[in-house]
Amino acid sequence: MSGHIMQQIPYRSSSPSLLTRIVGALIAVIVLAVSMTVGFAIFLVLLGLAAITLIVFYVRLYWVRRRLVRRTQRARQESGWQDSGHSIIEGEYRVVRRRERR
């Protein structure tokens, strides 16, 4: 060994006093209350950021949609397109004939 003598610390086997238990319980309750308050505040901040993000996204989507509708209406007016209440579906098709059985 290195020449150090280890001193043994006496172990207290008695339970803590009533005052020590009350102070410990009060400290635990205070720490729990502060932790819950801080956690709730952080939750509210995150909820607010999510709400702001959602509002910004909605306003941006509304603005783009409005611009697209105006552009479409302007293109229809310039091309002389008349809305007769009917829908036009464009596409390609191919006629497939079945072979007759003999």
mmCIF file of C-alpha atoms in Angstrom:
data_model
loop_
_atom_site.group_PDB
_atom_site.id
_atom_site.type_symbol
_atom_site.label_atom_id
_atom_site.label_comp_id
_atom_site.label_asym_id
_atom_site.label_seq_id
_atom_site.Cartn_x
_atom_site.Cartn_y
_atom_site.Cartn_z
ATOM 1 C CA MET A 1 0.000 0.000 0.000
ATOM 2 C CA SER A 2 0.993 3.581 -0.349
ATOM 3 C CA GLY A 3 1.135 4.220 3.357
ATOM 4 C CA HIS A 4 -2.260 5.885 3.757
ATOM 5 C CA ILE A 5 -4.361 4.690 6.594
ATOM 6 C CA MET A 6 -8.022 4.550 5.697
ATOM 7 C CA GLN A 7 -10.275 5.903 8.352
ATOM 8 C CA GLN A 8 -13.660 4.328 8.734
ATOM 9 C CA ILE A 9 -16.591 6.708 8.987
ATOM 10 C CA PRO A 10 -19.131 5.599 11.546
ATOM 11 C CA TYR A 11 -22.490 4.602 10.062
ATOM 12 C CA ARG A 12 -25.599 6.112 11.586
ATOM 13 C CA SER A 13 -28.259 3.496 11.735
ATOM 14 C CA SER A 14 -30.934 5.739 13.200
ATOM 15 C CA SER A 15 -33.626 7.145 10.908
ATOM 16 C CA PRO A 16 -33.690 10.861 10.090
ATOM 17 C CA SER A 17 -35.492 13.117 12.503
ATOM 18 C CA LEU A 18 -39.010 14.361 11.881
ATOM 19 C CA LEU A 19 -37.721 17.852 11.067
ATOM 20 C CA THR A 20 -35.292 16.434 8.471
ATOM 21 C CA ARG A 21 -38.076 14.439 6.822
ATOM 22 C CA ILE A 22 -40.403 17.469 6.720
ATOM 23 C CA VAL A 23 -37.703 19.710 5.218
ATOM 24 C CA GLY A 24 -36.844 17.001 2.662
ATOM 25 C CA ALA A 25 -40.508 16.610 1.705
ATOM 26 C CA LEU A 26 -40.928 20.388 1.332
ATOM 27 C CA ILE A 27 -37.847 20.608 -0.865
ATOM 28 C CA ALA A 28 -39.128 17.710 -2.997
ATOM 29 C CA VAL A 29 -42.548 19.370 -3.406
ATOM 30 C CA ILE A 30 -40.945 22.702 -4.328
ATOM 31 C CA VAL A 31 -38.630 21.056 -6.886
ATOM 32 C CA LEU A 32 -41.579 19.143 -8.373
ATOM 33 C CA ALA A 33 -43.722 22.295 -8.604
ATOM 34 C CA VAL A 34 -40.928 24.300 -10.241
ATOM 35 C CA SER A 35 -40.215 21.462 -12.688
ATOM 36 C CA MET A 36 -43.876 21.200 -13.669
ATOM 37 C CA THR A 37 -44.152 24.973 -14.096
ATOM 38 C CA VAL A 38 -41.059 25.145 -16.295
ATOM 39 C CA GLY A 39 -42.255 22.137 -18.307
ATOM 40 C CA PHE A 40 -45.670 23.718 -18.831
ATOM 41 C CA ALA A 41 -44.052 26.996 -19.900
ATOM 42 C CA ILE A 42 -41.888 25.166 -22.443
ATOM 43 C CA PHE A 43 -44.980 23.321 -23.702
ATOM 44 C CA LEU A 44 -46.813 26.632 -24.173
ATOM 45 C CA VAL A 45 -43.855 28.119 -26.058
ATOM 46 C CA LEU A 46 -43.736 25.111 -28.397
ATOM 47 C CA LEU A 47 -47.512 25.237 -28.862
ATOM 48 C CA GLY A 48 -47.283 28.936 -29.723
ATOM 49 C CA LEU A 49 -44.522 28.290 -32.250
ATOM 50 C CA ALA A 50 -46.599 25.533 -33.840
ATOM 51 C CA ALA A 51 -49.617 27.863 -34.048
ATOM 52 C CA ILE A 52 -47.540 30.642 -35.621
ATOM 53 C CA THR A 53 -46.064 28.184 -38.133
ATOM 54 C CA LEU A 54 -49.532 26.920 -39.028
ATOM 55 C CA ILE A 55 -50.860 30.456 -39.505
ATOM 56 C CA VAL A 56 -47.887 31.435 -41.694
ATOM 57 C CA PHE A 57 -48.344 28.259 -43.776
ATOM 58 C CA TYR A 58 -52.090 28.927 -44.182
ATOM 59 C CA VAL A 59 -51.552 32.564 -45.200
ATOM 60 C CA ARG A 60 -48.878 31.536 -47.695
ATOM 61 C CA LEU A 61 -51.138 28.824 -49.151
ATOM 62 C CA TYR A 62 -54.045 31.295 -49.387
ATOM 63 C CA TRP A 63 -51.837 33.862 -51.118
ATOM 64 C CA VAL A 64 -50.464 31.335 -53.653
ATOM 65 C CA ARG A 65 -53.958 29.972 -54.353
ATOM 66 C CA ARG A 66 -55.365 33.465 -54.874
ATOM 67 C CA ARG A 67 -52.516 34.331 -57.245
ATOM 68 C CA LEU A 68 -53.067 31.093 -59.171
ATOM 69 C CA VAL A 69 -56.816 31.781 -59.518
ATOM 70 C CA ARG A 70 -56.132 35.299 -60.805
ATOM 71 C CA ARG A 71 -53.576 33.988 -63.270
ATOM 72 C CA THR A 72 -56.007 31.308 -64.495
ATOM 73 C CA GLN A 73 -58.822 33.832 -64.912
ATOM 74 C CA ARG A 74 -56.532 36.187 -66.808
ATOM 75 C CA ALA A 75 -55.412 33.367 -69.128
ATOM 76 C CA ARG A 76 -59.040 32.401 -69.780
ATOM 77 C CA GLN A 77 -59.949 35.988 -70.645
ATOM 78 C CA GLU A 78 -56.956 36.400 -72.943
ATOM 79 C CA SER A 79 -57.703 33.154 -74.790
ATOM 80 C CA GLY A 80 -61.394 33.970 -75.198
ATOM 81 C CA TRP A 81 -62.419 30.819 -73.374
ATOM 82 C CA GLN A 82 -66.130 30.718 -72.583
ATOM 83 C CA ASP A 83 -67.437 28.692 -69.684
ATOM 84 C CA SER A 84 -70.590 26.919 -70.821
ATOM 85 C CA GLY A 85 -70.999 24.999 -67.599
ATOM 86 C CA HIS A 86 -69.535 21.820 -69.090
ATOM 87 C CA SER A 87 -66.330 20.142 -68.141
ATOM 88 C CA ILE A 88 -63.778 19.256 -70.749
ATOM 89 C CA ILE A 89 -61.661 16.209 -70.151
ATOM 90 C CA GLU A 90 -58.694 15.795 -72.433
ATOM 91 C CA GLY A 91 -56.971 12.491 -72.958
ATOM 92 C CA GLU A 92 -55.932 9.788 -75.355
ATOM 93 C CA TYR A 93 -57.584 6.461 -75.924
ATOM 94 C CA ARG A 94 -57.092 3.352 -77.993
ATOM 95 C CA VAL A 95 -59.843 1.049 -79.219
ATOM 96 C CA VAL A 96 -59.147 -2.553 -78.326
ATOM 97 C CA ARG A 97 -61.188 -5.117 -80.228
ATOM 98 C CA ARG A 98 -61.737 -8.575 -78.900
ATOM 99 C CA ARG A 99 -61.015 -11.527 -81.107
ATOM 100 C CA GLU A 100 -64.068 -13.568 -81.941
ATOM 101 C CA ARG A 101 -64.032 -17.196 -80.872
ATOM 102 C CA ARG A 102 -64.588 -19.796 -83.598
#
